[in-house]
Amino acid sequence: MKKLALLLVCLPLLTVAQSNKDSLQLRMIMNECLLNSSAYVHLEELCKEVGGRLSGSPEAARAVEMVAKWASKIEGVTVTKQPCMVTHWVRGAKEEAVIYRKGLSPIALYPCALGNSIATPSNGIKAQVVEILRWTQLDSLGKAGALRNKIVFFNRPMNPTFIDPGAAYGNAVDQRWGGAARAAAYGAVGMVLRSVTHAYDQYPHTGVMGYQDTIPKIPALALSTIDATLLSACVHGDSQLEVFIKDNCKMLPDEPSFNVIAEIKGSTYPDEIITVGGHLDSWDLGEGAHDDGTGVVQAIEVIRIFQALHLHPKRTIRAVAFMNEENGAKGGKAYLEAAKQNHEKHIAAIESDGGGFTPIGFSSTAKNEVRAKILKDWKPLFEVYGIWNFTGEGGGTDIGFLREINTVLFGLEVDGQRYFDYHHTANDVFENVNKRELEMGAASLAMLAWLISEKGL
């Protein structure tokens, strides 16, 4: 009875002691990152020496070698290049778009082709424009024959009342992905799109779009929000106006490429793997800084932090730079297939693909009991760093395939109100990434990876 009473007294003290130990360890991780991080230097190198990295391009191939070089300089890390065949789409010469109105001067617009779009004929396309704000409107006009031989202009904006910009993006991006196919089904000859962003500026946003094999393919271009607003006003003033569009895109055969993997073998459970990653490919308009150079350099930084602090994680930690997330996700698929072929046990995967902004939490696909454990035991350890939100659902595109083998997925949540100012644009450059915010995100990934490694899920 005395032993039981003593145990009941000691247990809370042991719990407090363990919590203090964990807190000190996470503080060491954060301090190491804020004092000695290589992430910002690496991001500058990636953005300025390579720039935009369309999958299958020479720039993407150079980026693979660059990341492998960084990882190889970290002592005690195994670096491999995992083969994958990736989508190889080429933008070609600069796109053109012009508004023509009777008796008035033409107005030049500044478009960009959507990813995976086909080219226009070599002399371009000139046609009347129909503005569409809702799918029901598209279907109604299409069934009436009003879209035949027209350019369809999708002008539904991101909903400004959605506080979460990711939710607003998700609510509007269906036009970009499916608009061309749905318009072509009613005889349209081309598509232009209001860029999917809250920003009111002159940067058109690219991004992947899709076709259906049973429907004719038509070219698809994006306009900046300024140009879209102008075109809308012109259409309302003259329903007979015409727009000329021209792009020079080409889809080439799939190209061999690689995911880059840097691994620290676990000391106690080496067969249990924790993946931390971002995607190395980017669109070609800018430098792929926020999307997703930041995620790649943060993942490599996790490995550097562990080795710099001489930490010996119980479980294997992998930093992965995935290829082809933007227009095919074939790197993520290849990672899953290799995991299945090698009978690997992936217990957790963490992705950073929301930009290098201030971290505020982690979304997850964890079961309720695991989520309850995280909220009770781990959330208090993060709150001192302003990382408080652990209730969101989901993980990330690249790691999402690992759900097939029952991996628990986590996504780094950031204060992303400005993310869609830069996303998929020429404005996504190194200068628009804040060093401290980038490093705090990297440290957050490392802290979560360490807790999972030591505590399990």
PDB file of C-alpha atoms in Angstrom, residues 150-293:
ATOM      1  CA  LYS A 150     -16.240  31.546 -78.431  1.00  0.00           C
ATOM      2  CA  ILE A 151     -13.470  32.154 -75.921  1.00  0.00           C
ATOM      3  CA  VAL A 152     -14.862  31.446 -72.465  1.00  0.00           C
ATOM      4  CA  PHE A 153     -13.700  33.854 -69.755  1.00  0.00           C
ATOM      5  CA  PHE A 154     -13.917  32.376 -66.239  1.00  0.00           C
ATOM      6  CA  ASN A 155     -14.032  35.357 -63.883  1.00  0.00           C
ATOM      7  CA  ARG A 156     -15.203  33.965 -60.524  1.00  0.00           C
ATOM      8  CA  PRO A 157     -12.845  35.436 -57.870  1.00  0.00           C
ATOM      9  CA  MET A 158     -11.559  33.870 -54.700  1.00  0.00           C
ATOM     10  CA  ASN A 159     -14.196  34.505 -52.031  1.00  0.00           C
ATOM     11  CA  PRO A 160     -12.840  37.374 -49.896  1.00  0.00           C
ATOM     12  CA  THR A 161     -15.058  36.436 -46.931  1.00  0.00           C
ATOM     13  CA  PHE A 162     -13.172  33.164 -46.413  1.00  0.00           C
ATOM     14  CA  ILE A 163     -10.643  33.927 -43.674  1.00  0.00           C
ATOM     15  CA  ASP A 164      -8.504  30.922 -44.624  1.00  0.00           C
ATOM     16  CA  PRO A 165      -6.916  31.817 -47.992  1.00  0.00           C
ATOM     17  CA  GLY A 166      -6.388  28.134 -48.741  1.00  0.00           C
ATOM     18  CA  ALA A 167     -10.126  27.544 -48.490  1.00  0.00           C
ATOM     19  CA  ALA A 168     -10.798  30.534 -50.760  1.00  0.00           C
ATOM     20  CA  TYR A 169      -8.297  29.152 -53.267  1.00  0.00           C
ATOM     21  CA  GLY A 170      -9.883  25.716 -53.152  1.00  0.00           C
ATOM     22  CA  ASN A 171     -13.286  27.268 -53.760  1.00  0.00           C
ATOM     23  CA  ALA A 172     -12.129  29.016 -56.962  1.00  0.00           C
ATOM     24  CA  VAL A 173      -9.425  26.791 -58.460  1.00  0.00           C
ATOM     25  CA  ASP A 174     -11.930  24.342 -59.969  1.00  0.00           C
ATOM     26  CA  GLN A 175     -12.260  26.836 -62.851  1.00  0.00           C
ATOM     27  CA  ARG A 176      -8.556  26.554 -63.602  1.00  0.00           C
ATOM     28  CA  TRP A 177      -8.448  22.778 -63.502  1.00  0.00           C
ATOM     29  CA  GLY A 178     -11.716  21.910 -65.224  1.00  0.00           C
ATOM     30  CA  GLY A 179     -12.753  25.037 -67.106  1.00  0.00           C
ATOM     31  CA  ALA A 180     -11.181  24.246 -70.475  1.00  0.00           C
ATOM     32  CA  ALA A 181     -12.724  20.780 -70.729  1.00  0.00           C
ATOM     33  CA  ARG A 182     -16.172  21.930 -69.659  1.00  0.00           C
ATOM     34  CA  ALA A 183     -16.121  24.902 -72.050  1.00  0.00           C
ATOM     35  CA  ALA A 184     -14.794  22.782 -74.938  1.00  0.00           C
ATOM     36  CA  ALA A 185     -17.654  20.337 -74.445  1.00  0.00           C
ATOM     37  CA  TYR A 186     -19.965  23.175 -75.556  1.00  0.00           C
ATOM     38  CA  GLY A 187     -17.834  24.096 -78.579  1.00  0.00           C
ATOM     39  CA  ALA A 188     -15.615  26.841 -77.108  1.00  0.00           C
ATOM     40  CA  VAL A 189     -12.296  27.396 -78.895  1.00  0.00           C
ATOM     41  CA  GLY A 190     -10.297  28.848 -76.023  1.00  0.00           C
ATOM     42  CA  MET A 191     -10.348  29.715 -72.335  1.00  0.00           C
ATOM     43  CA  VAL A 192      -9.039  32.635 -70.300  1.00  0.00           C
ATOM     44  CA  LEU A 193      -9.127  32.702 -66.506  1.00  0.00           C
ATOM     45  CA  ARG A 194      -9.037  35.283 -63.757  1.00  0.00           C
ATOM     46  CA  SER A 195      -5.917  34.408 -61.748  1.00  0.00           C
ATOM     47  CA  VAL A 196      -6.685  32.531 -58.548  1.00  0.00           C
ATOM     48  CA  THR A 197      -5.524  35.090 -55.977  1.00  0.00           C
ATOM     49  CA  HIS A 198      -6.821  37.828 -53.694  1.00  0.00           C
ATOM     50  CA  ALA A 199      -4.056  40.166 -54.915  1.00  0.00           C
ATOM     51  CA  TYR A 200      -5.029  42.973 -57.271  1.00  0.00           C
ATOM     52  CA  ASP A 201      -1.940  43.311 -59.418  1.00  0.00           C
ATOM     53  CA  GLN A 202      -0.496  42.687 -62.862  1.00  0.00           C
ATOM     54  CA  TYR A 203       0.977  39.232 -62.169  1.00  0.00           C
ATOM     55  CA  PRO A 204      -0.869  36.417 -63.982  1.00  0.00           C
ATOM     56  CA  HIS A 205      -0.885  33.133 -62.057  1.00  0.00           C
ATOM     57  CA  THR A 206      -0.181  29.870 -63.831  1.00  0.00           C
ATOM     58  CA  GLY A 207      -1.030  26.442 -62.405  1.00  0.00           C
ATOM     59  CA  VAL A 208      -1.969  23.024 -63.670  1.00  0.00           C
ATOM     60  CA  MET A 209      -5.108  22.431 -65.734  1.00  0.00           C
ATOM     61  CA  GLY A 210      -6.593  19.213 -67.064  1.00  0.00           C
ATOM     62  CA  TYR A 211      -8.199  17.808 -70.173  1.00  0.00           C
ATOM     63  CA  GLN A 212     -10.557  14.913 -70.810  1.00  0.00           C
ATOM     64  CA  ASP A 213      -9.703  12.421 -73.535  1.00  0.00           C
ATOM     65  CA  THR A 214     -13.266  12.395 -74.870  1.00  0.00           C
ATOM     66  CA  ILE A 215     -13.480  16.204 -75.265  1.00  0.00           C
ATOM     67  CA  PRO A 216     -11.492  18.365 -77.720  1.00  0.00           C
ATOM     68  CA  LYS A 217      -8.552  20.173 -76.154  1.00  0.00           C
ATOM     69  CA  ILE A 218      -8.505  23.968 -76.229  1.00  0.00           C
ATOM     70  CA  PRO A 219      -5.750  26.385 -75.095  1.00  0.00           C
ATOM     71  CA  ALA A 220      -6.061  27.849 -71.605  1.00  0.00           C
ATOM     72  CA  LEU A 221      -4.482  31.081 -70.375  1.00  0.00           C
ATOM     73  CA  ALA A 222      -4.618  33.102 -67.157  1.00  0.00           C
ATOM     74  CA  LEU A 223      -4.970  36.866 -66.855  1.00  0.00           C
ATOM     75  CA  SER A 224      -3.842  38.997 -63.941  1.00  0.00           C
ATOM     76  CA  THR A 225      -6.615  40.279 -61.694  1.00  0.00           C
ATOM     77  CA  ILE A 226      -6.123  43.783 -63.128  1.00  0.00           C
ATOM     78  CA  ASP A 227      -6.470  42.494 -66.699  1.00  0.00           C
ATOM     79  CA  ALA A 228      -9.438  40.300 -65.769  1.00  0.00           C
ATOM     80  CA  THR A 229     -11.223  43.282 -64.234  1.00  0.00           C
ATOM     81  CA  LEU A 230     -10.501  45.306 -67.374  1.00  0.00           C
ATOM     82  CA  LEU A 231     -11.733  42.549 -69.695  1.00  0.00           C
ATOM     83  CA  SER A 232     -14.917  42.166 -67.663  1.00  0.00           C
ATOM     84  CA  ALA A 233     -15.648  45.889 -67.938  1.00  0.00           C
ATOM     85  CA  CYS A 234     -15.008  45.784 -71.685  1.00  0.00           C
ATOM     86  CA  VAL A 235     -17.287  42.770 -72.179  1.00  0.00           C
ATOM     87  CA  HIS A 236     -20.083  44.503 -70.269  1.00  0.00           C
ATOM     88  CA  GLY A 237     -19.624  47.587 -72.472  1.00  0.00           C
ATOM     89  CA  ASP A 238     -19.490  45.650 -75.756  1.00  0.00           C
ATOM     90  CA  SER A 239     -20.791  42.097 -75.879  1.00  0.00           C
ATOM     91  CA  GLN A 240     -19.523  41.745 -79.464  1.00  0.00           C
ATOM     92  CA  LEU A 241     -15.872  42.521 -78.710  1.00  0.00           C
ATOM     93  CA  GLU A 242     -13.213  40.002 -79.673  1.00  0.00           C
ATOM     94  CA  VAL A 243     -10.086  38.813 -77.938  1.00  0.00           C
ATOM     95  CA  PHE A 244      -6.983  37.448 -79.614  1.00  0.00           C
ATOM     96  CA  ILE A 245      -4.950  34.829 -77.732  1.00  0.00           C
ATOM     97  CA  LYS A 246      -1.743  33.050 -78.671  1.00  0.00           C
ATOM     98  CA  ASP A 247       0.481  30.637 -76.809  1.00  0.00           C
ATOM     99  CA  ASN A 248       3.248  28.275 -77.850  1.00  0.00           C
ATOM    100  CA  CYS A 249       3.106  25.423 -75.347  1.00  0.00           C
ATOM    101  CA  LYS A 250       4.129  21.863 -75.996  1.00  0.00           C
ATOM    102  CA  MET A 251       3.817  18.597 -74.088  1.00  0.00           C
ATOM    103  CA  LEU A 252       6.885  16.406 -74.554  1.00  0.00           C
ATOM    104  CA  PRO A 253       7.322  12.739 -73.591  1.00  0.00           C
ATOM    105  CA  ASP A 254       7.876  12.044 -69.890  1.00  0.00           C
ATOM    106  CA  GLU A 255      11.436  12.731 -68.782  1.00  0.00           C
ATOM    107  CA  PRO A 256      13.601  10.775 -66.303  1.00  0.00           C
ATOM    108  CA  SER A 257      14.232  12.666 -63.074  1.00  0.00           C
ATOM    109  CA  PHE A 258      14.733  12.061 -59.345  1.00  0.00           C
ATOM    110  CA  ASN A 259      13.494  12.615 -55.834  1.00  0.00           C
ATOM    111  CA  VAL A 260      16.426  13.480 -53.556  1.00  0.00           C
ATOM    112  CA  ILE A 261      16.469  11.625 -50.220  1.00  0.00           C
ATOM    113  CA  ALA A 262      18.742  12.414 -47.247  1.00  0.00           C
ATOM    114  CA  GLU A 263      18.462   9.906 -44.414  1.00  0.00           C
ATOM    115  CA  ILE A 264      19.549   9.502 -40.800  1.00  0.00           C
ATOM    116  CA  LYS A 265      19.121   5.907 -39.649  1.00  0.00           C
ATOM    117  CA  GLY A 266      17.150   5.433 -36.447  1.00  0.00           C
ATOM    118  CA  SER A 267      19.057   4.182 -33.395  1.00  0.00           C
ATOM    119  CA  THR A 268      16.276   2.028 -31.883  1.00  0.00           C
ATOM    120  CA  TYR A 269      13.603   1.476 -34.538  1.00  0.00           C
ATOM    121  CA  PRO A 270      15.489   1.945 -37.817  1.00  0.00           C
ATOM    122  CA  ASP A 271      12.723   0.235 -39.808  1.00  0.00           C
ATOM    123  CA  GLU A 272      10.202   2.931 -38.790  1.00  0.00           C
ATOM    124  CA  ILE A 273      10.487   5.924 -41.131  1.00  0.00           C
ATOM    125  CA  ILE A 274       9.512   9.567 -40.655  1.00  0.00           C
ATOM    126  CA  THR A 275       9.535  11.604 -43.881  1.00  0.00           C
ATOM    127  CA  VAL A 276       9.936  15.379 -43.914  1.00  0.00           C
ATOM    128  CA  GLY A 277       9.644  16.968 -47.338  1.00  0.00           C
ATOM    129  CA  GLY A 278       8.776  19.618 -49.871  1.00  0.00           C
ATOM    130  CA  HIS A 279       8.726  19.665 -53.664  1.00  0.00           C
ATOM    131  CA  LEU A 280      11.723  20.671 -55.747  1.00  0.00           C
ATOM    132  CA  ASP A 281       9.967  21.430 -59.022  1.00  0.00           C
ATOM    133  CA  SER A 282       8.261  24.772 -59.530  1.00  0.00           C
ATOM    134  CA  TRP A 283       6.565  26.792 -62.221  1.00  0.00           C
ATOM    135  CA  ASP A 284       8.832  28.707 -64.552  1.00  0.00           C
ATOM    136  CA  LEU A 285       7.516  32.275 -64.264  1.00  0.00           C
ATOM    137  CA  GLY A 286       9.450  33.103 -61.082  1.00  0.00           C
ATOM    138  CA  GLU A 287      12.088  31.429 -58.932  1.00  0.00           C
ATOM    139  CA  GLY A 288       9.911  28.934 -57.064  1.00  0.00           C
ATOM    140  CA  ALA A 289      10.851  30.502 -53.737  1.00  0.00           C
ATOM    141  CA  HIS A 290       7.737  30.110 -51.569  1.00  0.00           C
ATOM    142  CA  ASP A 291       6.412  27.324 -53.816  1.00  0.00           C
ATOM    143  CA  ASP A 292       8.263  25.266 -52.824  1.00  0.00           C
ATOM    144  CA  GLY A 293      11.927  26.093 -52.456  1.00  0.00           C
TER     145      GLY A 293
END
